[in-house]
Amino acid sequence: MSRKERRVRVDLADRSYDIAIGEGLTGRLGELALEAGVGTSSNCLVVTDDNVAKTGHLRRAVDSLQRSGYKVFEAIIPAGEESKNLRKAELLYDKAFEAGLDRKSAIFALGGGVVGDLAGFVAATYMRGIVFIQVPTTLLAHDSSVGGKVAVNHPKGKNVIGAFHQPKLVVYDISALNTLPEREIRSGLAEVIKHGLIWDADFYEWLESSTDRIKALDPQIMEDLLARSCSIKAAVVAQDEKENGLRAILNFGHTLGHAIESLSKYGTYTHGEAISIGMAFASEMSAEFGRINRDSVERICGLLERIGLPTEVPLDLDPKELLNSMKQDKKATGGNLTFVLLSEIGRVEVVKNIDEAKVLDLLCRLGRKSV
Amino acid sequence: MSRKERRVRVDLADRSYDIAIGEGLTGRLGELALEAGVGTSSNCLVVTDDNVAKTGHLRRAVDSLQRSGYKVFEAIIPAGEESKNLRKAELLYDKAFEAGLDRKSAIFALGGGVVGDLAGFVAATYMRGIVFIQVPTTLLAHDSSVGGKVAVNHPKGKNVIGAFHQPKLVVYDISALNTLPEREIRSGLAEVIKHGLIWDADFYEWLESSTDRIKALDPQIMEDLLARSCSIKAAVVAQDEKENGLRAILNFGHTLGHAIESLSKYGTYTHGEAISIGMAFASEMSAEFGRINRDSVERICGLLERIGLPTEVPLDLDPKELLNSMKQDKKATGGNLTFVLLSEIGRVEVVKNIDEAKVLDLLCRLGRKSV
């Protein structure tokens, strides 16, 4: 029927699964699901948002599933981070119940990180966990769809209510990239760059040398980029499924990034933009602690900026509030600050009990420089 | 300080844990938690209901935890099945956040099944899962506290929203039995009898011969009874943690039992009473299908009745509605009826695709006999 898609394996014993990457895969979702062992005897539910529903993705996905014999129901949530809460989860439980979903049913998440996290949380908790398939439609979601972290937000913090629930399959259709706004693409590239920085200096250098073709969304380059980026995420997750150790390195740039998202009420910056600033800040801190030299900091900020991502701590956010928010991060324990710092490009270390005063000082210097 | 408590081990690789059974254990909760490796560096939360809070249990538990160095916060929910919903879970997430709980924190569930299921669901999903300790205060909860099934109810069905989250420790204080209403005790004995019926004919016979001392709550007898009943549950769970196979036998009596609870809006019958009727019905069905003889049915109904449990299908419930409710049970898949049937006392089999007409006929004969 079509050329073979790329496959990246996430190795998790009996919870192992494939990430399929290629052009036009949404139109083959049904056969890919069958091949992955998702049964057709029970009804299934496709969850998406109203933006994705407007594109052809939803139709293509549903048609393909129906052609393969699945009895498909649809649930459409409003696009945006505001949908990632318990209220919307409740609506999806209702929908799942109405659609007659049982323990052998599957939920397909067709969309970006919000759809994936929300639908994944519902799949993780409906009847104590049913099959879940991720079909990311944004670049950012290539990252969040791998690793089984699902969640909804609590009014007081992002992803506070959640679970680990591995998908049975991830289907990444490269064609989705063409319908994405440029800002969304840039945002997604922040996590790609992160994967190079924390794990693979070669990949990082490849990103530096391929910037123009990446920005042009060259399909071959994007397929390579996604496969390599997913492989790194998969390798980390395979070694530490439940985030007891190694997986913490994926948090590089996220300590400050989450605080910026939280204090700006998730409105001003995309997730990728916030963690881009966070990565620039973590690089500055790494230099401050003598772990890397200034050249590396400039190289990192240089790539982020060429991609079109911000690197400066927002002037309008109060450094003390940022610090407090970081201390409340769910990765913090006992109120102590933990940062992922660079040892060199391609290698990081999780550093606990970071001196608050130093962080505050650096935030003041890099942020409200004039204060 | 005190004589050694009984221990039953639940064997689940890196999620293994002990059930401690003995008199006065609530007053030693702190030391038992320390011994089980629950850290004191992060704050912890004790969840209980307003009935338990009125007894001395809460004070004893909190005092003991504080003596062992834990920083303890308390959350009290209204007693009763109505509290087992997402709204109350949200209140507990708020409370956990206010109490500064982090990933190394623990939630203690001090109470019956409702407290255990609700607090357990919150522990399973707060920050993607934190440590959870069960301190059951009812006889029924000796069963629900073992095995890691946690959940809240959906308006359309019991335990529809849930997770598997194993406790780190279960502490069963025999002294709690003395403050329980008689009806509550009888209700708990239904699950004990179930364990004998599905797994251990010797234990079942021991129950038959010890009925009087059980009803008198003889402490030594109750300790034996709980240890044996927990051991059976632990053995089944150890072989099938996530309910993919064997664990389904624990559902003996629950197919009709859940339907009765659901149709009577959880008001008329306790869980134990509903499954007592369900077990009597499943025994009748087993005889109907030629699996056991009438003598066994009478022996089973006889023990249930001597304990003071009901065995007759309620006359006021419509057999057709009962049947529909059973088909919607979350253990049903593809709309087919599954029943756990007896092969003999001490051994059961999960039987799929049960003939609906036969079930309906038996329900009519045993229930609305005159209709």
XYZ file of C-alpha atoms in Angstrom:
742
model
C 0.000 0.000 0.000
C 2.732 2.488 0.842
C 6.380 2.720 1.675
C 7.402 1.534 5.134
C 7.366 4.122 7.886
C 10.258 4.618 10.308
C 10.074 2.851 13.655
C 11.598 3.748 17.017
C 11.162 1.177 19.773
C 10.510 2.179 23.399
C 11.830 -0.735 25.415
C 9.777 -1.285 28.568
C 9.398 -5.058 29.042
C 5.718 -5.940 28.639
C 4.866 -2.287 28.131
C 7.192 -1.833 25.128
C 5.832 -0.038 22.099
C 6.716 1.456 18.733
C 6.796 5.036 17.560
C 5.900 5.015 13.863
C 7.123 8.085 11.958
C 6.302 8.904 8.336
C 4.262 10.929 5.871
C 0.527 10.295 5.653
C 0.354 7.873 8.588
C -2.962 9.265 9.866
C -4.581 7.733 6.814
C -3.136 4.359 7.829
C -4.001 4.610 11.542
C -6.398 1.671 11.424
C -3.945 -0.807 9.950
C -1.171 0.387 12.269
C -3.449 -0.057 15.300
C -4.471 -3.551 14.164
C -0.827 -4.453 13.650
C -0.049 -3.235 17.190
C -2.682 -5.623 18.538
C -5.475 -3.167 19.343
C -8.637 -5.251 19.134
C -11.786 -4.246 17.261
C -14.338 -6.105 19.386
C -14.921 -3.202 21.793
C -15.806 0.381 20.859
C -13.070 2.995 20.734
C -12.915 6.739 21.304
C -10.923 9.327 19.341
C -10.233 12.453 21.402
C -9.159 15.599 19.599
C -9.506 19.394 19.878
C -11.586 21.785 17.812
C -8.539 23.037 15.914
C -7.519 19.583 14.777
C -11.147 18.753 14.033
C -11.163 21.630 11.503
C -8.251 20.126 9.566
C -8.601 16.890 7.667
C -6.751 14.890 10.372
C -9.800 13.808 12.340
C -11.689 12.634 9.245
C -8.677 10.745 7.923
C -8.064 9.097 11.300
C -11.678 8.055 11.827
C -12.112 6.838 8.244
C -8.977 4.746 8.489
C -10.057 3.231 11.808
C -13.504 2.413 10.444
C -12.022 0.808 7.322
C -10.061 -1.466 9.651
C -13.201 -2.510 11.472
C -13.140 -0.275 14.547
C -16.385 1.092 15.977
C -15.370 4.697 16.506
C -16.791 7.445 18.722
C -15.434 11.004 18.774
C -14.919 13.562 21.536
C -13.834 17.096 20.692
C -12.470 19.388 23.402
C -11.705 23.114 23.081
C -8.085 23.675 22.008
C -5.707 25.104 24.610
C -4.125 24.433 27.984
C -7.355 25.479 29.770
C -8.867 22.168 28.678
C -6.318 20.198 30.667
C -8.287 19.955 33.901
C -10.409 17.528 35.904
C -13.659 19.032 34.555
C -12.750 18.110 30.999
C -11.570 14.717 32.193
C -15.035 14.211 33.688
C -16.660 15.072 30.378
C -14.460 12.474 28.708
C -15.373 9.850 31.327
C -19.031 10.605 30.546
C -18.337 10.344 26.834
C -16.455 7.072 27.302
C -19.352 5.681 29.284
C -21.925 6.805 26.716
C -19.821 5.281 23.940
C -19.915 1.989 25.812
C -16.161 1.788 26.282
C -15.106 -1.249 28.288
C -11.830 -2.630 29.575
C -10.787 -3.826 26.123
C -11.508 -0.475 24.497
C -8.881 1.985 23.264
C -8.640 5.758 23.430
C -6.838 7.520 20.574
C -5.378 10.961 21.352
C -5.225 12.944 18.118
C -3.644 16.317 18.784
C -0.954 18.180 20.657
C 0.283 17.852 24.215
C -2.979 18.946 25.825
C -5.058 16.330 24.010
C -2.410 13.682 24.683
C -2.072 14.460 28.381
C -5.814 14.752 29.014
C -6.941 11.781 26.926
C -4.011 9.802 28.325
C -5.059 10.579 31.904
C -8.589 9.447 31.120
C -7.243 6.257 29.483
C -5.017 5.680 32.535
C -7.926 5.937 34.978
C -11.049 4.806 33.087
C -11.803 1.348 34.487
C -8.308 1.452 36.041
C -6.593 1.836 32.688
C -7.436 1.007 29.082
C -5.382 0.956 25.879
C -4.105 4.321 24.729
C -2.707 5.355 21.325
C -0.995 8.677 20.746
C -1.315 10.399 17.389
C 0.573 13.675 17.919
C -0.224 16.484 15.486
C 2.262 19.052 16.761
C 6.020 18.985 16.801
C 6.088 19.532 20.560
C 3.895 16.482 21.100
C 6.488 14.178 19.466
C 8.182 14.539 22.829
C 5.264 14.465 25.272
C 3.680 11.507 23.489
C 6.664 9.297 24.309
C 7.193 8.152 27.866
C 3.776 7.581 29.346
C 3.490 10.720 31.432
C -0.136 11.817 31.395
C -1.783 14.457 33.548
C -4.209 17.271 34.065
C -3.432 20.569 35.753
C -4.435 21.585 39.260
C -5.369 25.239 39.786
C -2.163 25.510 41.810
C 0.202 23.717 39.453
C 0.776 22.116 36.091
C 0.498 18.329 35.754
C -0.121 17.901 39.490
C -2.772 15.212 38.899
C -1.475 12.449 36.700
C -0.198 8.965 36.122
C 2.293 6.888 34.191
C 0.405 5.128 31.443
C 2.391 3.951 28.434
C 0.717 4.146 25.043
C 0.421 0.965 23.023
C 1.590 2.823 19.938
C 2.615 6.319 18.869
C 1.849 7.330 15.277
C 3.630 10.454 14.105
C 2.402 11.726 10.757
C 5.036 14.085 9.319
C 2.359 15.662 7.101
C 0.858 17.282 10.215
C 3.870 19.619 10.342
C 2.714 21.450 7.208
C -0.447 22.720 8.849
C 1.274 24.013 11.983
C 1.871 27.710 12.687
C 5.562 28.658 12.647
C 5.530 29.520 16.345
C 4.293 26.027 17.159
C 7.143 24.497 15.140
C 9.743 26.636 16.906
C 8.247 25.669 20.229
C 8.574 21.997 19.383
C 12.189 22.417 18.365
C 13.043 23.529 21.904
C 12.550 19.938 23.163
C 14.529 18.595 20.199
C 17.463 20.859 21.063
C 17.114 19.779 24.697
C 17.545 16.149 23.685
C 20.803 17.020 21.924
C 22.063 19.020 24.903
C 21.360 16.374 27.538
C 22.323 13.226 25.627
C 23.942 13.465 22.210
C 26.562 16.036 21.162
C 26.579 14.643 17.604
C 22.864 15.212 17.269
C 23.296 18.698 18.711
C 25.956 19.499 16.101
C 23.744 18.061 13.372
C 20.985 20.443 14.535
C 23.418 23.371 14.370
C 24.482 22.467 10.845
C 20.931 21.750 9.615
C 19.150 24.811 10.977
C 18.125 26.172 7.595
C 16.704 22.928 6.269
C 14.925 22.373 9.607
C 13.316 25.794 9.363
C 12.235 24.962 5.805
C 10.581 21.750 7.154
C 12.431 19.603 4.615
C 10.501 16.294 5.005
C 13.589 14.066 4.950
C 15.338 16.239 7.528
C 12.239 16.334 9.739
C 11.881 12.566 9.616
C 15.528 12.200 10.676
C 15.118 14.849 13.338
C 12.010 13.239 14.833
C 13.447 9.731 14.741
C 16.640 10.845 16.498
C 14.809 13.023 19.006
C 12.336 10.234 19.831
C 15.194 7.715 20.138
C 16.842 9.821 22.824
C 13.609 10.207 24.747
C 12.963 6.465 24.362
C 16.440 5.578 25.629
C 16.024 7.716 28.740
C 12.505 6.459 29.454
C 13.564 2.829 28.956
C 16.154 3.238 31.704
C 13.840 4.986 34.146
C 10.173 4.548 33.380
C 8.797 6.057 36.583
C 11.160 8.988 36.967
C 13.080 7.675 39.940
C 16.447 8.789 38.639
C 17.845 9.289 35.143
C 14.612 10.599 33.727
C 15.065 13.763 35.756
C 17.581 14.924 33.134
C 14.651 15.461 30.760
C 13.770 18.300 33.100
C 16.679 20.352 31.741
C 15.364 23.893 31.264
C 12.044 22.989 32.855
C 12.634 24.227 36.404
C 12.600 27.869 35.363
C 10.482 27.095 32.288
C 7.552 25.804 34.356
C 7.826 28.788 36.722
C 7.650 31.202 33.757
C 4.619 29.376 32.344
C 2.945 29.355 35.734
C 3.543 33.034 36.591
C 2.561 34.225 33.114
C -0.604 32.079 33.455
C 0.323 29.939 30.429
C -0.622 32.842 28.161
C 2.488 34.748 27.118
C 4.862 31.930 26.264
C 4.403 28.567 24.636
C 5.882 25.628 26.548
C 8.800 25.516 24.109
C 9.505 29.209 24.507
C 9.409 28.965 28.292
C 11.827 26.040 28.363
C 14.057 27.747 25.797
C 14.483 30.562 28.326
C 14.895 27.904 31.004
C 17.631 26.131 29.013
C 19.475 29.404 28.406
C 19.222 30.108 32.150
C 20.362 26.601 33.121
C 23.332 27.053 30.772
C 24.180 30.372 32.416
C 23.957 28.667 35.810
C 26.176 25.835 34.607
C 28.784 28.429 33.606
C 28.283 30.279 36.908
C 29.088 27.070 38.787
C 32.179 26.558 36.589
C 30.767 23.479 34.843
C 30.929 24.773 31.277
C 32.656 27.753 29.702
C 31.081 30.935 28.308
C 31.641 29.763 24.735
C 29.221 26.887 25.291
C 26.618 29.244 26.746
C 26.898 31.452 23.683
C 26.760 28.480 21.345
C 23.542 27.285 23.025
C 21.870 30.687 23.086
C 23.004 31.142 19.489
C 21.210 28.014 18.250
C 18.059 28.794 20.218
C 17.996 32.300 18.774
C 18.640 31.171 15.200
C 15.667 28.847 15.552
C 13.715 31.891 16.697
C 13.345 30.996 20.369
C 13.657 33.454 23.270
C 16.598 33.144 25.686
C 16.149 36.059 28.066
C 14.431 35.959 31.455
C 11.265 38.067 31.061
C 11.726 41.534 32.558
C 8.171 41.693 33.816
C 8.381 38.623 36.072
C 9.505 39.113 39.673
C 12.634 37.020 40.393
C 11.435 36.223 43.925
C 8.126 34.930 42.623
C 9.958 32.858 40.031
C 12.104 31.386 42.787
C 9.074 30.541 44.950
C 7.341 28.947 42.019
C 10.423 26.810 41.303
C 10.465 25.635 44.915
C 6.859 24.481 44.559
C 7.626 22.533 41.397
C 6.556 18.928 41.841
C 10.105 17.808 41.142
C 11.216 19.695 44.246
C 11.201 17.665 47.455
C 11.335 19.000 50.983
C 11.294 22.547 49.544
C 14.803 22.225 48.086
C 15.759 23.462 44.638
C 16.990 20.947 42.101
C 18.472 21.944 38.749
C 19.671 19.965 35.774
C 23.029 21.486 34.844
C 25.325 20.912 31.867
C 28.691 19.223 32.299
C 29.330 19.704 28.581
C 27.157 19.827 25.477
C 25.583 16.366 25.330
C 25.895 15.602 29.047
C 24.044 16.864 32.122
C 23.851 16.201 35.824
C 20.999 16.576 38.290
C 22.187 18.870 41.076
C 20.251 19.000 44.327
C 20.136 21.607 47.102
C 21.017 24.464 44.788
C 21.859 27.682 46.639
C 18.719 29.822 46.391
C 20.626 33.062 46.799
C 22.749 32.309 43.737
C 19.669 31.525 41.645
C 17.981 34.703 42.786
C 21.084 36.737 42.081
C 21.391 35.315 38.571
C 17.664 35.843 37.918
C 18.060 39.490 38.940
C 21.107 39.967 36.801
C 19.636 38.288 33.715
C 16.056 39.430 34.186
C 15.295 42.777 35.739
C 18.784 43.904 34.961
C 18.087 47.479 35.954
C 16.448 46.685 39.305
C 7.247 -1.934 73.711
C 4.685 -4.554 72.722
C 4.296 -8.075 71.465
C 5.027 -8.690 67.814
C 2.112 -8.266 65.419
C 1.196 -10.815 62.740
C 2.530 -10.242 59.245
C 1.169 -11.305 55.856
C 3.391 -10.558 52.869
C 1.978 -9.444 49.510
C 4.566 -10.540 46.985
C 4.786 -8.111 44.063
C 8.482 -7.737 43.158
C 9.542 -4.161 43.922
C 6.002 -3.326 45.001
C 5.833 -6.003 47.709
C 4.490 -5.007 51.092
C 3.399 -6.282 54.470
C 0.009 -6.439 56.091
C 0.495 -6.020 59.834
C -2.339 -7.426 61.947
C -2.669 -7.057 65.701
C -4.278 -5.314 68.650
C -3.489 -1.662 69.264
C -1.463 -1.152 66.085
C -2.888 2.326 65.411
C -0.917 3.515 68.424
C 2.245 2.146 66.798
C 1.560 3.474 63.300
C 4.578 5.785 63.336
C 7.117 3.101 64.158
C 5.540 0.670 61.671
C 5.701 3.310 58.920
C 9.338 4.117 59.726
C 10.158 0.423 59.658
C 8.487 0.123 56.232
C 10.765 2.868 54.923
C 8.335 5.782 54.793
C 10.539 8.860 55.122
C 9.902 11.739 57.511
C 11.550 14.519 55.500
C 8.397 15.456 53.570
C 5.011 16.281 55.057
C 2.336 13.594 55.169
C -1.451 13.597 55.087
C -3.842 11.428 57.093
C -7.223 11.070 55.385
C -10.163 9.836 57.447
C -13.933 10.304 57.699
C -15.969 12.146 60.301
C -17.109 8.899 61.946
C -13.575 7.663 62.479
C -12.518 11.154 63.569
C -15.057 10.922 66.426
C -13.438 7.758 67.770
C -9.963 7.762 69.254
C -8.388 6.240 66.118
C -7.454 9.509 64.426
C -5.843 10.984 67.544
C -3.904 7.773 68.218
C -2.710 7.563 64.620
C -1.616 11.186 64.417
C 0.060 11.132 67.854
C 1.978 8.022 66.936
C 3.116 9.477 63.600
C 4.211 12.702 65.281
C 6.135 10.815 67.948
C 8.035 9.103 65.132
C 8.969 12.442 63.587
C 6.342 12.808 60.850
C 4.927 16.235 60.007
C 1.256 15.364 59.834
C -1.692 17.118 58.205
C -5.274 15.848 58.443
C -8.175 15.753 55.999
C -11.617 14.653 57.145
C -14.284 13.694 54.613
C -17.957 12.957 55.311
C -18.525 9.237 55.972
C -20.353 7.248 53.307
C -20.174 6.101 49.687
C -21.318 9.566 48.475
C -17.836 10.852 49.308
C -16.226 8.541 46.779
C -16.320 10.911 43.826
C -14.081 13.220 41.816
C -15.280 16.301 43.731
C -13.960 14.926 47.000
C -10.779 13.836 45.240
C -10.342 17.447 44.135
C -10.724 18.651 47.716
C -8.030 16.205 48.750
C -5.708 17.392 45.940
C -6.229 20.937 47.278
C -5.532 19.766 50.797
C -2.408 17.889 49.673
C -1.183 20.993 47.906
C -1.880 23.226 50.903
C -0.102 20.752 53.178
C 2.927 21.037 50.907
C 2.944 17.361 49.958
C 5.659 16.511 47.463
C 6.756 13.393 45.608
C 8.337 11.909 48.718
C 5.231 12.476 50.829
C 2.871 9.767 52.041
C -0.899 9.625 52.331
C -2.363 7.493 55.148
C -5.917 6.223 54.639
C -7.482 5.698 58.059
C -10.963 4.284 57.631
C -13.144 1.897 55.699
C -13.297 1.131 51.996
C -14.488 4.584 50.967
C -11.593 6.352 52.670
C -9.135 3.775 51.330
C -10.392 3.922 47.753
C -10.625 7.717 47.644
C -7.377 8.508 49.450
C -5.692 5.756 47.439
C -6.877 7.254 44.161
C -5.521 10.630 45.227
C -2.207 9.027 46.262
C -2.098 7.203 42.901
C -2.550 10.410 40.900
C -1.089 13.231 43.014
C 2.173 14.107 41.265
C 1.764 10.840 39.329
C 1.755 8.705 42.459
C 3.049 9.062 46.003
C 3.423 6.621 48.892
C 0.185 5.259 50.295
C -0.449 3.455 53.601
C -3.738 1.751 54.391
C -5.023 1.680 57.960
C -8.398 -0.062 57.632
C -10.854 0.469 60.477
C -13.657 -1.781 59.239
C -13.732 -5.513 58.723
C -14.736 -5.082 55.071
C -11.691 -2.900 54.426
C -9.307 -5.725 55.402
C -10.139 -6.961 51.931
C -10.256 -3.752 49.888
C -7.043 -2.471 51.474
C -5.062 -5.371 50.015
C -4.379 -5.449 46.293
C -3.892 -1.869 45.180
C -7.260 -1.266 43.570
C -8.215 2.345 44.202
C -11.052 4.303 42.635
C -13.822 6.826 42.790
C -17.342 6.335 41.470
C -18.733 7.802 38.267
C -22.393 8.870 38.357
C -23.026 5.949 35.988
C -21.031 3.280 37.769
C -19.051 2.232 40.794
C -15.258 2.403 40.681
C -15.273 3.492 37.031
C -12.448 5.982 37.601
C -9.475 4.350 39.237
C -5.994 2.961 39.204
C -3.781 0.184 40.505
C -1.621 1.671 43.229
C -0.156 -0.704 45.790
C 0.132 0.520 49.370
C 3.564 0.503 50.977
C 2.071 -1.020 54.101
C -1.297 -2.107 55.483
C -1.832 -1.792 59.239
C -4.839 -3.642 60.574
C -5.641 -2.821 64.182
C -7.889 -5.575 65.574
C -9.075 -3.176 68.295
C -11.016 -1.256 65.641
C -13.473 -4.176 65.434
C -14.845 -3.395 68.887
C -16.203 -0.021 67.819
C -17.956 -1.309 64.694
C -21.734 -1.734 64.399
C -22.791 -5.366 64.079
C -24.107 -4.853 60.561
C -20.699 -3.590 59.475
C -19.034 -6.712 60.903
C -21.463 -9.020 59.110
C -20.857 -7.130 55.905
C -17.119 -7.645 56.229
C -17.548 -11.351 56.863
C -19.095 -11.716 53.403
C -15.687 -11.134 51.754
C -14.069 -13.502 54.266
C -16.528 -16.258 53.337
C -15.885 -15.466 49.668
C -12.168 -16.106 50.156
C -12.942 -19.526 51.589
C -15.342 -20.362 48.767
C -13.017 -19.389 45.923
C -9.699 -20.641 47.274
C -9.567 -22.680 50.460
C -12.070 -25.350 51.492
C -10.254 -25.861 54.826
C -10.639 -22.210 55.679
C -14.301 -22.387 54.655
C -14.867 -25.330 56.993
C -13.025 -23.521 59.772
C -15.432 -20.595 59.272
C -18.395 -22.969 59.504
C -17.110 -24.473 62.734
C -16.104 -21.133 64.290
C -19.238 -19.128 63.570
C -20.126 -18.530 67.205
C -16.690 -17.350 68.242
C -16.514 -15.169 65.130
C -19.814 -13.538 66.000
C -18.489 -12.933 69.513
C -15.429 -11.201 67.979
C -13.048 -13.386 69.987
C -9.752 -11.483 69.424
C -7.637 -14.592 68.793
C -10.166 -15.959 66.328
C -10.430 -12.620 64.548
C -6.668 -12.347 64.236
C -6.570 -15.835 62.683
C -9.512 -15.036 60.456
C -7.979 -11.808 59.172
C -4.545 -13.303 58.627
C -5.993 -16.226 56.636
C -8.396 -14.047 54.670
C -5.633 -11.544 53.828
C -3.300 -14.383 52.835
C -5.770 -15.625 50.259
C -6.273 -12.172 48.825
C -2.492 -11.647 48.809
C -1.898 -14.949 47.001
C -4.388 -14.093 44.264
C -3.093 -10.538 43.844
C 0.523 -11.722 43.740
C -0.324 -13.914 40.766
C -2.273 -11.276 38.881
C -1.605 -7.742 40.046
C -3.470 -5.940 37.257
C -6.514 -8.177 36.959
C -5.633 -9.731 33.622
C -6.686 -13.216 34.625
C -6.812 -15.051 37.942
C -7.814 -11.991 39.918
C -11.225 -12.129 38.266
C -12.128 -14.952 40.675
C -12.268 -12.340 43.450
C -15.331 -11.114 41.631
C -17.303 -14.129 42.861
C -20.719 -12.825 43.923
C -19.906 -9.338 42.679
C -21.592 -9.431 39.256
C -25.073 -9.465 40.759
C -23.839 -7.773 43.947
C -22.721 -4.641 42.106
C -25.972 -4.547 40.129
C -27.984 -4.706 43.359
C -25.900 -1.922 44.902
C -26.234 0.182 41.793
C -30.004 -0.239 41.342
C -30.740 0.314 45.016
C -28.537 3.453 44.812
C -26.099 2.092 47.386
C -28.646 2.821 50.101
C -30.510 -0.356 50.991
C -27.697 -2.896 51.172
C -24.147 -2.706 52.422
C -21.532 -3.989 49.993
C -21.192 -7.184 51.999
C -24.949 -7.769 52.013
C -25.162 -7.200 48.258
C -22.372 -9.646 47.519
C -23.821 -12.141 49.985
C -26.932 -12.176 47.801
C -24.629 -12.302 44.767
C -22.750 -15.317 46.168
C -25.975 -17.139 46.932
C -27.126 -16.403 43.378
C -23.811 -17.484 41.847
C -24.072 -20.706 43.852
C -27.609 -21.269 42.540
C -26.325 -20.657 39.011
C -23.455 -23.065 39.571
C -26.004 -25.709 40.556
C -28.214 -24.743 37.614
C -25.291 -25.381 35.256
C -24.622 -28.717 36.951
C -21.309 -27.621 38.450
C -22.178 -28.201 42.110
C -24.984 -30.046 43.846
C -27.923 -28.624 45.815
C -26.318 -29.645 49.107
C -23.467 -27.257 48.485
C -25.882 -24.431 47.692
C -27.695 -25.058 50.943
C -24.446 -25.276 52.880
C -23.360 -21.913 51.483
C -26.677 -20.168 52.058
C -26.719 -21.732 55.518
C -23.391 -20.194 56.553
C -24.312 -16.799 55.099
C -27.596 -16.843 56.977
C -26.062 -17.977 60.272
C -23.688 -15.016 59.993
C -26.776 -12.864 59.500
C -26.338 -12.067 55.822
C -29.151 -11.953 53.232
C -29.257 -14.572 50.456
C -32.424 -13.751 48.539
C -32.675 -11.620 45.416
C -34.625 -8.490 46.447
C -38.254 -8.690 45.361
C -38.425 -4.991 44.578
C -35.669 -4.985 41.960
C -36.634 -5.618 38.340
C -34.782 -8.694 36.969
C -34.376 -7.035 33.539
C -32.806 -3.962 35.067
C -30.504 -6.162 37.125
C -29.466 -7.963 33.955
C -28.782 -4.695 32.099
C -26.770 -3.378 34.998
C -24.680 -6.580 35.040
C -23.952 -6.184 31.327
C -22.665 -2.676 31.994
C -20.370 -3.850 34.758
C -16.828 -2.781 34.005
C -15.723 -6.406 34.105
C -18.011 -7.076 31.160
C -16.396 -6.711 27.734
C -18.175 -6.345 24.424
C -21.508 -6.442 26.293
C -21.124 -10.108 27.243
C -21.962 -11.489 30.657
C -19.192 -13.079 32.686
C -19.818 -14.957 35.927
C -17.531 -16.570 38.453
C -19.049 -19.995 39.165
C -18.198 -22.648 41.725
C -16.700 -25.982 40.679
C -16.732 -27.070 44.312
C -16.398 -25.312 47.648
C -12.893 -23.850 47.547
C -12.598 -23.691 43.753
C -14.161 -21.443 41.115
C -13.962 -20.795 37.404
C -14.522 -17.630 35.387
C -17.181 -18.406 32.795
C -17.656 -16.067 29.839
C -20.578 -15.571 27.457
C -23.155 -16.684 29.978
C -26.607 -17.199 28.473
C -28.589 -14.081 29.374
C -31.927 -15.851 29.154
C -30.872 -18.372 31.816
C -29.732 -15.618 34.152
C -32.970 -13.721 33.647
C -35.012 -16.830 34.218
C -33.180 -17.618 37.457
C -33.479 -14.002 38.621
C -37.239 -14.174 38.023
C -37.564 -17.477 39.802
C -35.479 -16.423 42.818
C -36.542 -12.785 42.935
C -40.021 -11.694 41.905
C -41.242 -15.196 42.378
C -44.863 -14.241 41.997
C -44.410 -12.162 38.818
